[in-house]
Each structure stands twice: as structure tokens, then as C-alpha cells.
mmCIF file of C-alpha atoms in Angstrom:
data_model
loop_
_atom_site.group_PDB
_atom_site.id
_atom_site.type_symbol
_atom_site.label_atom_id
_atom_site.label_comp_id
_atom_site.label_asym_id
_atom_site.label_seq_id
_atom_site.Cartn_x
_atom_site.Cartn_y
_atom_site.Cartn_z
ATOM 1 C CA UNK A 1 107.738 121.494 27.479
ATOM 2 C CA UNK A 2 111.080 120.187 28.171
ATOM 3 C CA UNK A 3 110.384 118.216 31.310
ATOM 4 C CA UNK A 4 114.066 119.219 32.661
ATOM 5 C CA UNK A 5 112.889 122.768 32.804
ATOM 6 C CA UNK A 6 109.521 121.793 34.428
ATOM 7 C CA UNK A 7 111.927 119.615 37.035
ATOM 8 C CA UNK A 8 114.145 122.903 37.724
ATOM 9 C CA UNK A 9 111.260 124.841 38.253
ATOM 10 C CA UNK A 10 109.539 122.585 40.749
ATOM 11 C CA UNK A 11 113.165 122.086 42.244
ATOM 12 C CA UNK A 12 113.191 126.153 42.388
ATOM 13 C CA UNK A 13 109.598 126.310 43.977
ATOM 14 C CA UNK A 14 110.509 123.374 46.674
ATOM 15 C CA UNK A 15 113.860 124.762 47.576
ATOM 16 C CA UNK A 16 111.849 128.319 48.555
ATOM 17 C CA UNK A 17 109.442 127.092 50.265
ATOM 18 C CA UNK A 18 111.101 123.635 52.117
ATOM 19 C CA UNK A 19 111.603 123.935 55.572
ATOM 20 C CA UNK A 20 114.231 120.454 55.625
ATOM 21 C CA UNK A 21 117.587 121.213 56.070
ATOM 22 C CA UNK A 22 118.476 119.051 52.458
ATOM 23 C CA UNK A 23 115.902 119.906 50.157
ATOM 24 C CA UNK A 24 118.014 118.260 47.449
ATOM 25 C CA UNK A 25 117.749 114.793 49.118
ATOM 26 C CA UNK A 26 116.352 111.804 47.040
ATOM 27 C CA UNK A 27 116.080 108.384 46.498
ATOM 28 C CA UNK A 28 119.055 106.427 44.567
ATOM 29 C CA UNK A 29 117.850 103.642 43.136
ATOM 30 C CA UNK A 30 120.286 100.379 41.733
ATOM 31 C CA UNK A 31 120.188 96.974 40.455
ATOM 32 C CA UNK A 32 122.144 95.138 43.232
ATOM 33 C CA UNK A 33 124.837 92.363 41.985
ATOM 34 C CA UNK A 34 122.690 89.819 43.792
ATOM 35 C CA UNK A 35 119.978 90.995 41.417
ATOM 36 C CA UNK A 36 117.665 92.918 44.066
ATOM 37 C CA UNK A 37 117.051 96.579 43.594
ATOM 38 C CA UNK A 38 118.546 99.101 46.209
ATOM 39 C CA UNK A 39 117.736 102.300 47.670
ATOM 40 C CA UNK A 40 119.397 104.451 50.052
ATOM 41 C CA UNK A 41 119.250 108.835 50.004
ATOM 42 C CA UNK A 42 121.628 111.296 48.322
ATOM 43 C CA UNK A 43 121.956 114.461 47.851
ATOM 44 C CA UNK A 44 121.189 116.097 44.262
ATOM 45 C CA UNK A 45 123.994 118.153 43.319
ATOM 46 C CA UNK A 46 122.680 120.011 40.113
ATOM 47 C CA UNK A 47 120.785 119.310 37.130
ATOM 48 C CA UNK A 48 123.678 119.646 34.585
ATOM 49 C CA UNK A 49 123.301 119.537 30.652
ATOM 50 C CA UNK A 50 120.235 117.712 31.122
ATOM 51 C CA UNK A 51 121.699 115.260 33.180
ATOM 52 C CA UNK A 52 120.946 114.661 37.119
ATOM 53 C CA UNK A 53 124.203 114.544 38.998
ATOM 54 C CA UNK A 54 125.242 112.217 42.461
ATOM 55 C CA UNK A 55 128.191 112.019 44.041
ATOM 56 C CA UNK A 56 130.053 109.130 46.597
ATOM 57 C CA UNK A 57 132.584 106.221 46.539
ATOM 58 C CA UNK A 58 132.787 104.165 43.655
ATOM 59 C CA UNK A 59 134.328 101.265 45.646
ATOM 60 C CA UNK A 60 130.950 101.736 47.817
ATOM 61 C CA UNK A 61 127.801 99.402 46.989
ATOM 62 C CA UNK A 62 125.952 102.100 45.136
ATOM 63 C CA UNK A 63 129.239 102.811 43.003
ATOM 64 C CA UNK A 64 129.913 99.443 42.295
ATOM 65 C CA UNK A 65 125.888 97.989 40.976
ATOM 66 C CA UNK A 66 125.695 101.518 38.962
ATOM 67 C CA UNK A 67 129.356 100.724 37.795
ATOM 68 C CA UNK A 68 128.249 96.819 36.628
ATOM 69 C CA UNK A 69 124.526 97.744 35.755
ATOM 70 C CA UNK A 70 124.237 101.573 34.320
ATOM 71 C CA UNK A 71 120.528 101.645 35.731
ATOM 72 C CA UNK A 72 119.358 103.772 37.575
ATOM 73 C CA UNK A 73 116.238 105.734 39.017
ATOM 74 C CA UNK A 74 116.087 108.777 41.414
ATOM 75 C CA UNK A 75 112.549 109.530 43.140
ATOM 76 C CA UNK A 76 111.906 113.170 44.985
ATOM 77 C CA UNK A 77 109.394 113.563 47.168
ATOM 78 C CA UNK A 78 108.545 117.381 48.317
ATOM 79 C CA UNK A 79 106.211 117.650 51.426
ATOM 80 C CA UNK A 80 106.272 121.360 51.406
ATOM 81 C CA UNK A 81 105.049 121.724 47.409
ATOM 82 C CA UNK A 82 103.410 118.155 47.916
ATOM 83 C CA UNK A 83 104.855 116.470 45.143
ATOM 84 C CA UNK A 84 107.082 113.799 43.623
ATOM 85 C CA UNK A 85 109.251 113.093 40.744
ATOM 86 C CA UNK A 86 110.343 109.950 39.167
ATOM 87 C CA UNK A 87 113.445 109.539 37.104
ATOM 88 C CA UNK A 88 114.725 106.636 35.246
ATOM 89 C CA UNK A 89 117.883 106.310 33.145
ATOM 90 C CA UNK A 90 121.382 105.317 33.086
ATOM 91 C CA UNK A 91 124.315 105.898 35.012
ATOM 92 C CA UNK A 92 127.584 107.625 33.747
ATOM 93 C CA UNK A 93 130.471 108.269 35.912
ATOM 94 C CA UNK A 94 131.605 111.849 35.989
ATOM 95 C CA UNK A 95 134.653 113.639 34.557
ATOM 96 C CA UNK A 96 137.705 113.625 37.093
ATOM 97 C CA UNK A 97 137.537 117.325 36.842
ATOM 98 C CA UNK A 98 133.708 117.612 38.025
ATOM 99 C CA UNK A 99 134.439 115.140 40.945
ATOM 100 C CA UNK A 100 137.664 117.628 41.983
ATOM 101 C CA UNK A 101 134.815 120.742 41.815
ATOM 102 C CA UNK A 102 131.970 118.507 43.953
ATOM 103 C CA UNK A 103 134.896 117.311 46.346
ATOM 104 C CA UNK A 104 135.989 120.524 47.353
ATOM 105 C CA UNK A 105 132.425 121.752 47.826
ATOM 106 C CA UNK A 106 131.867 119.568 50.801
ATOM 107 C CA UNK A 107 132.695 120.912 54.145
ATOM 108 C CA UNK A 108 136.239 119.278 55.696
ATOM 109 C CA UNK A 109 134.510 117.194 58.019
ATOM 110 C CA UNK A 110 132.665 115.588 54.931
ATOM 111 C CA UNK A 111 136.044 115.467 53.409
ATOM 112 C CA UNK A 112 137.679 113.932 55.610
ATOM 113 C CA UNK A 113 135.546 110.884 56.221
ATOM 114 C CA UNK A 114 135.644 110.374 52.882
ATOM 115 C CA UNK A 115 139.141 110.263 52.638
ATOM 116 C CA UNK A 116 139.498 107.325 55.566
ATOM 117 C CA UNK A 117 135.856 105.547 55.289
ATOM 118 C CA UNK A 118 135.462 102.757 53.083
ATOM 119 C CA UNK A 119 131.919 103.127 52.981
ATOM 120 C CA UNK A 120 129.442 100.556 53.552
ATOM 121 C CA UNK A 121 132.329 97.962 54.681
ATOM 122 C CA UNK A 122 131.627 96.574 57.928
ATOM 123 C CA UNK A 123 133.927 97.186 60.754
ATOM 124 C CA UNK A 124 134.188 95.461 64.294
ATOM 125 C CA UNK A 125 134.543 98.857 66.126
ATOM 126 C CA UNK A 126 134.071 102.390 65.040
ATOM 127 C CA UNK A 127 136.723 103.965 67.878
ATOM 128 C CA UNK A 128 139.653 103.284 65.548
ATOM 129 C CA UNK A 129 137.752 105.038 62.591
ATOM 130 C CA UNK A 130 137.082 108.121 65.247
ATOM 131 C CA UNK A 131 140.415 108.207 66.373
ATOM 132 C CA UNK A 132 141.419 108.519 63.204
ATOM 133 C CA UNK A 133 139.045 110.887 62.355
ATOM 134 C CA UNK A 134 140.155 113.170 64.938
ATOM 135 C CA UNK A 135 143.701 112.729 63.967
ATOM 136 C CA UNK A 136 143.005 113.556 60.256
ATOM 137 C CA UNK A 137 141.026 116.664 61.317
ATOM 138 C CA UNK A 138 143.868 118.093 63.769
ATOM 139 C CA UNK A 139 146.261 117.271 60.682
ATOM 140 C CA UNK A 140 144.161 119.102 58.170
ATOM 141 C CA UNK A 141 143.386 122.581 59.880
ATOM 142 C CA UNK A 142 144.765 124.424 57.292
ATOM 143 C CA UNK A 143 145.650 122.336 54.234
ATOM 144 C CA UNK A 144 143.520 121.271 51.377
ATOM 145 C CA UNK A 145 142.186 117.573 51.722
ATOM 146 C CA UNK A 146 142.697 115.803 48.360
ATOM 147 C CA UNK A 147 139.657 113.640 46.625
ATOM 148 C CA UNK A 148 140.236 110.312 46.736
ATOM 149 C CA UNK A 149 140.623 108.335 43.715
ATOM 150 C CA UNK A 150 137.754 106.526 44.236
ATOM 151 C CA UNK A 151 135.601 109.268 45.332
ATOM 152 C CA UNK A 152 133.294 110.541 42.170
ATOM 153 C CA UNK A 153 130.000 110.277 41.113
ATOM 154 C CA UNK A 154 127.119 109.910 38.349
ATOM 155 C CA UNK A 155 125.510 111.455 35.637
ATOM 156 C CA UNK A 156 121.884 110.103 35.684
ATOM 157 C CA UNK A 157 120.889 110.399 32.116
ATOM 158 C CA UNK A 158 117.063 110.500 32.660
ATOM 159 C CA UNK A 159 114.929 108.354 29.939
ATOM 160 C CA UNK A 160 111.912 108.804 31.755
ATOM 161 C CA UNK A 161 110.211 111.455 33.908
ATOM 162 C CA UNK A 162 107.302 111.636 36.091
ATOM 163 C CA UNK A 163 105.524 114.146 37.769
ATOM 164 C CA UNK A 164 102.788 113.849 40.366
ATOM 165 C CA UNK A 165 100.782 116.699 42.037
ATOM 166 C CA UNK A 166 99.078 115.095 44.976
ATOM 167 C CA UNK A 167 95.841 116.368 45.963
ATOM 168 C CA UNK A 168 93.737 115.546 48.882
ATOM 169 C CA UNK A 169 90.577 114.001 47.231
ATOM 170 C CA UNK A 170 93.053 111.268 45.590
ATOM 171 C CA UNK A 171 92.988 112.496 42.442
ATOM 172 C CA UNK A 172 97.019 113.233 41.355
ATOM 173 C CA UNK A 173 97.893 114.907 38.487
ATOM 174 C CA UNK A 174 100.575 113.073 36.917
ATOM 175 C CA UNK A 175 102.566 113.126 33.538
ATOM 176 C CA UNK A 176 105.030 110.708 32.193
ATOM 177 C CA UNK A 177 107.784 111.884 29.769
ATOM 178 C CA UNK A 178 109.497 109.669 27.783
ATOM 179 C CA UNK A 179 113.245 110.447 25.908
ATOM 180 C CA UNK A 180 113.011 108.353 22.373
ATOM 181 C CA UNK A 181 115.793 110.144 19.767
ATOM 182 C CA UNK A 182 116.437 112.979 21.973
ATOM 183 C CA UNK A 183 112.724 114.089 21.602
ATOM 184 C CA UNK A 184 110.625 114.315 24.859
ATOM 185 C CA UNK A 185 106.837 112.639 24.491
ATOM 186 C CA UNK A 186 104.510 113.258 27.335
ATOM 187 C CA UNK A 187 101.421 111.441 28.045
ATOM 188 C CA UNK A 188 98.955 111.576 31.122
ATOM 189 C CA UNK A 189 98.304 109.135 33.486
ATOM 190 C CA UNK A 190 95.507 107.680 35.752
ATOM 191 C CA UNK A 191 95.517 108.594 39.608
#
């Protein structure tokens, strides 16, 4: 079995049954540029030729360690379905194109913070960002907010893929799939 498919059916199941208002939310995993890994939650926004796909700032810190160091893993963890997925692999920034299509999929608001927030940069006192905020959102009420040029995202070209089942007595059912040639190998693991 392709484990892609297997992911999109899981995905499909979770996404029925979750009762969480971002079902697609998972872990982002990076190799910081002081060397330390770092996680913080995105938002999945498809499974696209067999690639997972993220979206944000590339001048933020996620952008710029995935930009330097291609690495990457994402980790979803489904309460409803109980059950989690890891993925490994390597970063690819998307086409300009895709990033237009994401971009205008977000809601204005979304939009428009994106459009003044340098994200992640620290800042002595958020009431000039609000102000601004509420400036840019009275300015925009009926025109089209354009992406910024550093606003884009990933492909997460997965290498490896595990799946865990959790059950009560301890005893998980997991399976590892590995990418080597563009052939998929699966093997079972321990609990």
C-alpha cells in the first residue's frame, strides 16, 4: 500500500469524526541555525502529488532553518481516531503560483497580518502593529490584499512514514515506511 493513500484515508476518517476546530494542525519540525531542532504548529494544507504542503513567511524562523537545512518532519496526532503520524523528509519551497492560490484562501484578517507582521521578530509594543492592523483592514474592505513576496511555503517531500494506532493495553500498532528509489518498503515495529 502506498502509505500516502493510507495517510489520506486516516486524514479522511479524522477530519469526520474530529471535533477541533483545525483538524489539519501538526507539528513542524526544523533544524534551527544554532543547531537545535524546532517545533511550533501549522496547518496542513493538502497532500499534493505525494508531497505534504505548509505555508508562512520565509523571512520567519521556520522559513529561514527549512530554507538553510531542507529537513524536515511533520507529526499528527488525532485524539478523536486516536492516532499519530510521523513524517520525515525534505523541504522544497513552493511554486509562486501555488503560494498566490494558498494566499488568497486565507480569510482577510489572516491576510492582512501577513502582509504587515514580520513574524517571529520581536517588537517593544504591539499597539503600533494593531493600529496598523486596523488601518489596513478599513483600507482593504473591498480590494484584494496582495501576497507578500516573502509569504510562501513548503513541499515536505516525505522519506519516511509512520503510523501508530494507540490502544489502551499499550500495545500500538505501528508501521514504518521507508521511500528508497521511489519504491515504498514497510516494516513493523515494536510498541
Amino acid at each position: 500500500m502506498n502509505p500516502l493513500e493510507k495517510f489520506k484515508d486516516w486524514y479522511n476518517e479524522e477530519t469526520q469524526k474530529s471535533t477541533v476546530r483545525i483538524p489539519s494542525a501538526c507539528c513542524l519540525s526544523s533544524i534551527g541555525i544554532d543547531g537545535f531542532p524546532n517545533a511550533r504548529m501549522v496547518s496542513l494544507k493538502e497532500v499534493r502529488e505525494e508531497k505534504f504542503v505548509v505555508t508562512g513567511p520565509m523571512n520567519s524562523k521556520k522559513g529561514k532553518e527549512l530554507l538553510a537545512n531542507p529537513k524536515a518532519s511533520l507529526i499528527f496526532w488525532w485524539t478523536d481516531t486516536e492516532r499519530q503520524i510521523r513524517v520525515q523528509g525534505e523541504a522544497f519551497q513552493i511554486e509562486d503560483e501555488l503560494a498566490d492560490h494558498y494566499f488568497k484562501d486565507r480569510n482577510k484578517e489572516s491576510q492582512i497580518v501577513s502582509a504587515i507582521s514580520n513574524q517571529g521578530a520581536e517588537i517593544d509594543d504591539i499597539t503600533e502593529l494593531m493600529t496598523l492592523f486596523k488601518q489596513r483592514k478599513a483600507e482593504c474592505t473591498n480590494t484584494e490584499i496582495e501576497r507578500p513576496k516573502d509569504w510562501s511555503g513548503f513541499y515536505i517531500v516525505p522519506k519516511r512514514i509512520e503510523f501508530m494506532e494507540f490502544n489502551k493495553n499499550r500495545f500500538h500498532y505501528r508501521e514504518l515506511f521507508t521511500r528508497n528509489n521511489n519504491k515504498w518498503y514497510k516494516v513493523m515495529l515494536q510498541p
